[in-house]
C-alpha cells in the first residue's frame, strides 16, 4: 500500500515534470496550470490524511513518512498562502505601460508570441486598474537626446539580462523579453524614446504572455529599469 510520503513524492514529481514540459514549450500554459493546481490540491489532501492519522494513532506512534508528508503539506500551504496574499495585494492585470494615452506598440513581439498568448491590446479597463493601483508609474523625462540615449538604454536592458530582439534606431525604440529562470515565464517589453523641447521622454511597456495576473512583476520591472536608467545617467 502506498503511504502518504510516497503519494506526496508522486505529486511533486508530476508537478516538476509538467513544469519542465512547459519550460521546453512542450505543454501549453493551461495544461501546466491545471496539473499544478491538481498536484497542489492532492498534496494538501494527503496532508489532511496525515493529520487524521496522527490524531488517531498519536504523535508518538506516527511513522516518519507520515510526519514528512505532513511537513511537505504545511510548506506547500505556506507557499500558497504567500502567493494568495501577493495576488490580493495587486490588480489582476498583466499589461503595464507608462503612457496610458498612447502606449508603446509592439511590432516584433507579434512574431514571437503564440495565438494562445495574452493579447497585446491595452484595454480601457486595464488602463483604469493600472491608474488606480500604479498611479506612480509615469514617463521619465531626460535631458539627453534620443540618439544619445538609445545605446545606453539597450546596454542597461542587457545588464538586467533582458533579451533584446529588435532595435529601431530611426524611431528610437527597441523590444526585448525577460524570462524567469525557473519556470520560463516570458514577458514582452518595448522601450520608446520621444524627443521633447527639453530632451527626451522615456516610456516603457511590459506585458506577460500568459496568466491573468502578473503579481506585480511588470510594474516592478518598469520601476527597476527606470531606476537603473536614472542611476546610469547620473554617474
mmCIF file of C-alpha atoms in Angstrom:
data_model
loop_
_atom_site.group_PDB
_atom_site.id
_atom_site.type_symbol
_atom_site.label_atom_id
_atom_site.label_comp_id
_atom_site.label_asym_id
_atom_site.label_seq_id
_atom_site.Cartn_x
_atom_site.Cartn_y
_atom_site.Cartn_z
ATOM 1 C CA UNK A 1 0.000 0.000 0.000
ATOM 2 C CA UNK A 2 1.294 3.449 -0.942
ATOM 3 C CA UNK A 3 1.974 5.585 2.136
ATOM 4 C CA UNK A 4 1.409 9.333 2.479
ATOM 5 C CA UNK A 5 5.007 10.270 1.734
ATOM 6 C CA UNK A 6 5.055 8.203 -1.458
ATOM 7 C CA UNK A 7 1.906 9.958 -2.645
ATOM 8 C CA UNK A 8 3.417 13.341 -1.884
ATOM 9 C CA UNK A 9 6.535 12.441 -3.860
ATOM 10 C CA UNK A 10 4.461 11.287 -6.830
ATOM 11 C CA UNK A 11 2.571 14.575 -6.991
ATOM 12 C CA UNK A 12 5.765 16.617 -6.545
ATOM 13 C CA UNK A 13 7.487 14.715 -9.373
ATOM 14 C CA UNK A 14 4.402 15.203 -11.551
ATOM 15 C CA UNK A 15 4.453 18.948 -10.918
ATOM 16 C CA UNK A 16 8.184 19.151 -11.732
ATOM 17 C CA UNK A 17 7.741 17.113 -14.921
ATOM 18 C CA UNK A 18 4.900 19.333 -16.132
ATOM 19 C CA UNK A 19 6.917 22.459 -15.299
ATOM 20 C CA UNK A 20 9.808 21.101 -17.367
ATOM 21 C CA UNK A 21 7.446 20.374 -20.242
ATOM 22 C CA UNK A 22 6.038 23.915 -20.085
ATOM 23 C CA UNK A 23 9.504 25.475 -19.947
ATOM 24 C CA UNK A 24 10.530 23.475 -23.024
ATOM 25 C CA UNK A 25 7.322 24.618 -24.769
ATOM 26 C CA UNK A 26 6.071 21.031 -24.973
ATOM 27 C CA UNK A 27 2.914 21.797 -22.992
ATOM 28 C CA UNK A 28 0.524 24.766 -23.148
ATOM 29 C CA UNK A 29 0.087 27.019 -20.151
ATOM 30 C CA UNK A 30 -3.451 25.778 -19.454
ATOM 31 C CA UNK A 31 -2.220 22.192 -19.063
ATOM 32 C CA UNK A 32 0.656 23.329 -16.858
ATOM 33 C CA UNK A 33 -1.656 25.402 -14.629
ATOM 34 C CA UNK A 34 -4.287 22.653 -14.382
ATOM 35 C CA UNK A 35 -1.802 19.931 -13.422
ATOM 36 C CA UNK A 36 -0.083 22.190 -10.886
ATOM 37 C CA UNK A 37 -3.415 23.045 -9.299
ATOM 38 C CA UNK A 38 -4.352 19.349 -9.185
ATOM 39 C CA UNK A 39 -0.962 18.411 -7.714
ATOM 40 C CA UNK A 40 -1.216 21.118 -5.058
ATOM 41 C CA UNK A 41 -4.736 20.027 -4.125
ATOM 42 C CA UNK A 42 -3.662 16.380 -3.944
ATOM 43 C CA UNK A 43 -0.695 17.192 -1.707
ATOM 44 C CA UNK A 44 -2.990 19.104 0.649
ATOM 45 C CA UNK A 45 -5.492 16.227 0.704
ATOM 46 C CA UNK A 46 -2.700 13.804 1.580
ATOM 47 C CA UNK A 47 -1.543 16.194 4.312
ATOM 48 C CA UNK A 48 -5.050 16.191 5.791
ATOM 49 C CA UNK A 49 -4.963 12.390 5.734
ATOM 50 C CA UNK A 50 -1.636 12.508 7.544
ATOM 51 C CA UNK A 51 -3.128 14.817 10.197
ATOM 52 C CA UNK A 52 -6.056 12.462 10.745
ATOM 53 C CA UNK A 53 -3.656 9.527 11.043
ATOM 54 C CA UNK A 54 -1.564 11.399 13.599
ATOM 55 C CA UNK A 55 -4.676 12.271 15.617
ATOM 56 C CA UNK A 56 -5.846 8.652 15.509
ATOM 57 C CA UNK A 57 -2.570 6.975 16.393
ATOM 58 C CA UNK A 58 -0.967 9.722 18.442
ATOM 59 C CA UNK A 59 2.061 11.817 17.624
ATOM 60 C CA UNK A 60 4.489 9.351 19.139
ATOM 61 C CA UNK A 61 3.107 6.414 17.149
ATOM 62 C CA UNK A 62 3.015 8.149 13.742
ATOM 63 C CA UNK A 63 5.618 6.941 11.241
ATOM 64 C CA UNK A 64 8.341 9.242 10.000
ATOM 65 C CA UNK A 65 6.858 9.014 6.484
ATOM 66 C CA UNK A 66 3.577 10.418 7.790
ATOM 67 C CA UNK A 67 5.385 13.249 9.574
ATOM 68 C CA UNK A 68 7.401 14.158 6.463
ATOM 69 C CA UNK A 69 4.217 14.131 4.360
ATOM 70 C CA UNK A 70 2.652 16.455 6.923
ATOM 71 C CA UNK A 71 5.623 18.846 6.767
ATOM 72 C CA UNK A 72 5.597 18.892 2.949
ATOM 73 C CA UNK A 73 1.915 19.784 3.004
ATOM 74 C CA UNK A 74 2.498 22.566 5.525
ATOM 75 C CA UNK A 75 5.274 24.046 3.387
ATOM 76 C CA UNK A 76 3.041 23.970 0.334
ATOM 77 C CA UNK A 77 0.200 25.628 2.242
ATOM 78 C CA UNK A 78 2.580 28.345 3.415
ATOM 79 C CA UNK A 79 3.799 28.963 -0.143
ATOM 80 C CA UNK A 80 0.228 29.072 -1.453
ATOM 81 C CA UNK A 81 -0.725 31.470 1.300
ATOM 82 C CA UNK A 82 2.092 33.835 0.366
ATOM 83 C CA UNK A 83 1.052 33.625 -3.289
ATOM 84 C CA UNK A 84 -2.585 34.368 -2.471
ATOM 85 C CA UNK A 85 -1.628 37.348 -0.305
ATOM 86 C CA UNK A 86 0.557 38.682 -3.101
ATOM 87 C CA UNK A 87 -2.200 38.204 -5.690
ATOM 88 C CA UNK A 88 -4.733 40.009 -3.484
ATOM 89 C CA UNK A 89 -2.385 42.970 -2.986
ATOM 90 C CA UNK A 90 -2.148 43.772 -6.723
ATOM 91 C CA UNK A 91 -4.720 44.137 -9.523
ATOM 92 C CA UNK A 92 -5.446 41.174 -11.810
ATOM 93 C CA UNK A 93 -3.756 42.670 -14.864
ATOM 94 C CA UNK A 94 -0.716 41.684 -16.893
ATOM 95 C CA UNK A 95 -0.171 44.706 -19.184
ATOM 96 C CA UNK A 96 1.571 47.789 -17.739
ATOM 97 C CA UNK A 97 2.523 50.980 -19.604
ATOM 98 C CA UNK A 98 3.947 54.330 -18.503
ATOM 99 C CA UNK A 99 1.844 56.034 -21.181
ATOM 100 C CA UNK A 100 -1.806 55.021 -20.986
ATOM 101 C CA UNK A 101 -2.994 57.545 -23.590
ATOM 102 C CA UNK A 102 -0.529 56.405 -26.250
ATOM 103 C CA UNK A 103 1.028 53.139 -25.047
ATOM 104 C CA UNK A 104 4.160 51.954 -26.872
ATOM 105 C CA UNK A 105 3.165 49.408 -29.506
ATOM 106 C CA UNK A 106 4.765 46.037 -30.176
ATOM 107 C CA UNK A 107 5.869 45.041 -33.656
ATOM 108 C CA UNK A 108 8.477 42.303 -33.395
ATOM 109 C CA UNK A 109 6.807 40.646 -30.392
ATOM 110 C CA UNK A 110 3.915 39.592 -32.595
ATOM 111 C CA UNK A 111 6.276 37.168 -34.334
ATOM 112 C CA UNK A 112 7.401 35.575 -31.065
ATOM 113 C CA UNK A 113 4.040 35.032 -29.417
ATOM 114 C CA UNK A 114 1.611 32.147 -29.787
ATOM 115 C CA UNK A 115 -2.062 32.579 -30.718
ATOM 116 C CA UNK A 116 -2.970 31.372 -27.220
ATOM 117 C CA UNK A 117 -0.865 34.062 -25.510
ATOM 118 C CA UNK A 118 -2.413 37.148 -23.943
ATOM 119 C CA UNK A 119 -3.404 39.832 -26.478
ATOM 120 C CA UNK A 120 -1.231 42.907 -26.903
ATOM 121 C CA UNK A 121 -4.119 45.366 -26.826
ATOM 122 C CA UNK A 122 -4.229 47.518 -23.716
ATOM 123 C CA UNK A 123 -7.928 47.874 -22.911
ATOM 124 C CA UNK A 124 -9.543 50.856 -21.125
ATOM 125 C CA UNK A 125 -10.490 48.570 -18.213
ATOM 126 C CA UNK A 126 -6.868 47.509 -17.704
ATOM 127 C CA UNK A 127 -5.701 51.119 -18.026
ATOM 128 C CA UNK A 128 -8.180 52.178 -15.341
ATOM 129 C CA UNK A 129 -6.966 49.460 -12.964
ATOM 130 C CA UNK A 130 -3.362 50.462 -13.568
ATOM 131 C CA UNK A 131 -4.139 54.111 -12.860
ATOM 132 C CA UNK A 132 -5.847 53.082 -9.638
ATOM 133 C CA UNK A 133 -3.124 50.765 -8.332
ATOM 134 C CA UNK A 134 0.045 52.014 -10.051
ATOM 135 C CA UNK A 135 -0.586 55.749 -10.225
ATOM 136 C CA UNK A 136 3.102 56.456 -9.606
ATOM 137 C CA UNK A 137 4.154 54.920 -12.931
ATOM 138 C CA UNK A 138 4.764 57.664 -15.480
ATOM 139 C CA UNK A 139 7.092 58.650 -18.296
ATOM 140 C CA UNK A 140 10.671 59.525 -17.420
ATOM 141 C CA UNK A 141 11.821 62.949 -18.638
ATOM 142 C CA UNK A 142 15.523 63.067 -19.502
ATOM 143 C CA UNK A 143 17.865 65.839 -20.669
ATOM 144 C CA UNK A 144 19.715 63.763 -23.269
ATOM 145 C CA UNK A 145 18.629 63.423 -26.895
ATOM 146 C CA UNK A 146 17.009 60.184 -28.103
ATOM 147 C CA UNK A 147 20.000 59.450 -30.340
ATOM 148 C CA UNK A 148 22.391 59.566 -27.394
ATOM 149 C CA UNK A 149 20.055 57.743 -25.053
ATOM 150 C CA UNK A 150 19.167 54.674 -27.115
ATOM 151 C CA UNK A 151 22.553 52.833 -26.922
ATOM 152 C CA UNK A 152 22.693 53.383 -23.163
ATOM 153 C CA UNK A 153 19.120 52.177 -22.721
ATOM 154 C CA UNK A 154 19.886 48.997 -24.654
ATOM 155 C CA UNK A 155 23.027 48.348 -22.586
ATOM 156 C CA UNK A 156 21.035 48.741 -19.363
ATOM 157 C CA UNK A 157 18.420 46.296 -20.634
ATOM 158 C CA UNK A 158 21.111 43.718 -21.348
ATOM 159 C CA UNK A 159 22.660 44.319 -17.932
ATOM 160 C CA UNK A 160 19.276 43.344 -16.486
ATOM 161 C CA UNK A 161 19.503 40.122 -18.525
ATOM 162 C CA UNK A 162 16.751 41.030 -20.946
ATOM 163 C CA UNK A 163 16.990 39.521 -24.422
ATOM 164 C CA UNK A 164 16.943 42.417 -26.904
ATOM 165 C CA UNK A 165 15.264 41.233 -30.121
ATOM 166 C CA UNK A 166 14.632 44.296 -32.254
ATOM 167 C CA UNK A 167 16.140 47.793 -32.350
ATOM 168 C CA UNK A 168 14.585 50.622 -34.372
ATOM 169 C CA UNK A 169 17.137 53.417 -34.359
ATOM 170 C CA UNK A 170 15.049 55.597 -36.652
ATOM 171 C CA UNK A 171 12.141 55.715 -34.204
ATOM 172 C CA UNK A 172 14.353 55.400 -31.100
ATOM 173 C CA UNK A 173 12.781 52.239 -29.734
ATOM 174 C CA UNK A 174 13.592 48.606 -29.023
ATOM 175 C CA UNK A 175 11.814 45.429 -27.993
ATOM 176 C CA UNK A 176 13.020 42.755 -25.600
ATOM 177 C CA UNK A 177 11.886 39.843 -23.472
ATOM 178 C CA UNK A 178 12.511 38.850 -19.886
ATOM 179 C CA UNK A 179 12.227 35.174 -18.924
ATOM 180 C CA UNK A 180 12.081 33.728 -15.418
ATOM 181 C CA UNK A 181 14.924 31.255 -14.806
ATOM 182 C CA UNK A 182 12.877 28.532 -13.107
ATOM 183 C CA UNK A 183 9.597 28.099 -14.981
ATOM 184 C CA UNK A 184 10.406 30.098 -18.085
ATOM 185 C CA UNK A 185 7.557 32.621 -17.951
ATOM 186 C CA UNK A 186 8.246 35.238 -20.629
ATOM 187 C CA UNK A 187 7.212 38.897 -20.647
ATOM 188 C CA UNK A 188 7.468 41.154 -23.708
ATOM 189 C CA UNK A 189 8.951 44.626 -23.295
ATOM 190 C CA UNK A 190 9.030 47.686 -25.524
ATOM 191 C CA UNK A 191 11.004 50.845 -24.725
ATOM 192 C CA UNK A 192 10.328 54.083 -26.620
ATOM 193 C CA UNK A 193 12.167 57.409 -26.569
ATOM 194 C CA UNK A 194 10.485 60.549 -27.933
ATOM 195 C CA UNK A 195 12.099 63.930 -28.471
ATOM 196 C CA UNK A 196 10.874 66.866 -26.372
ATOM 197 C CA UNK A 197 11.756 70.563 -26.107
ATOM 198 C CA UNK A 198 13.999 69.824 -23.124
ATOM 199 C CA UNK A 199 15.454 66.478 -24.217
ATOM 200 C CA UNK A 200 13.597 63.160 -24.244
ATOM 201 C CA UNK A 201 10.587 61.364 -22.870
ATOM 202 C CA UNK A 202 11.169 57.721 -21.999
ATOM 203 C CA UNK A 203 8.222 55.317 -21.981
ATOM 204 C CA UNK A 204 8.089 51.590 -21.400
ATOM 205 C CA UNK A 205 5.533 48.826 -21.589
ATOM 206 C CA UNK A 206 5.783 45.300 -20.180
ATOM 207 C CA UNK A 207 3.260 42.532 -20.944
ATOM 208 C CA UNK A 208 3.090 38.953 -19.652
ATOM 209 C CA UNK A 209 2.412 36.302 -22.274
ATOM 210 C CA UNK A 210 0.364 34.036 -20.009
ATOM 211 C CA UNK A 211 -1.719 34.399 -16.874
ATOM 212 C CA UNK A 212 -4.416 36.864 -15.875
ATOM 213 C CA UNK A 213 -2.339 38.499 -13.137
ATOM 214 C CA UNK A 214 1.384 39.205 -13.232
ATOM 215 C CA UNK A 215 1.535 39.503 -9.410
ATOM 216 C CA UNK A 216 3.023 42.978 -9.823
ATOM 217 C CA UNK A 217 6.034 41.811 -11.849
ATOM 218 C CA UNK A 218 5.628 44.172 -14.809
ATOM 219 C CA UNK A 219 5.225 47.284 -12.665
ATOM 220 C CA UNK A 220 8.233 46.232 -10.602
ATOM 221 C CA UNK A 221 10.250 45.730 -13.798
ATOM 222 C CA UNK A 222 9.446 49.232 -15.027
ATOM 223 C CA UNK A 223 10.442 50.760 -11.700
ATOM 224 C CA UNK A 224 13.673 48.764 -11.687
ATOM 225 C CA UNK A 225 14.537 49.805 -15.229
ATOM 226 C CA UNK A 226 13.790 53.490 -14.713
ATOM 227 C CA UNK A 227 15.822 53.467 -11.512
ATOM 228 C CA UNK A 228 18.759 51.871 -13.361
ATOM 229 C CA UNK A 229 18.474 54.455 -16.158
ATOM 230 C CA UNK A 230 18.406 57.365 -13.720
ATOM 231 C CA UNK A 231 21.386 55.960 -11.839
ATOM 232 C CA UNK A 232 23.407 55.364 -15.014
ATOM 233 C CA UNK A 233 22.786 58.867 -16.374
ATOM 234 C CA UNK A 234 23.565 60.491 -13.041
ATOM 235 C CA UNK A 235 27.067 58.950 -12.920
#
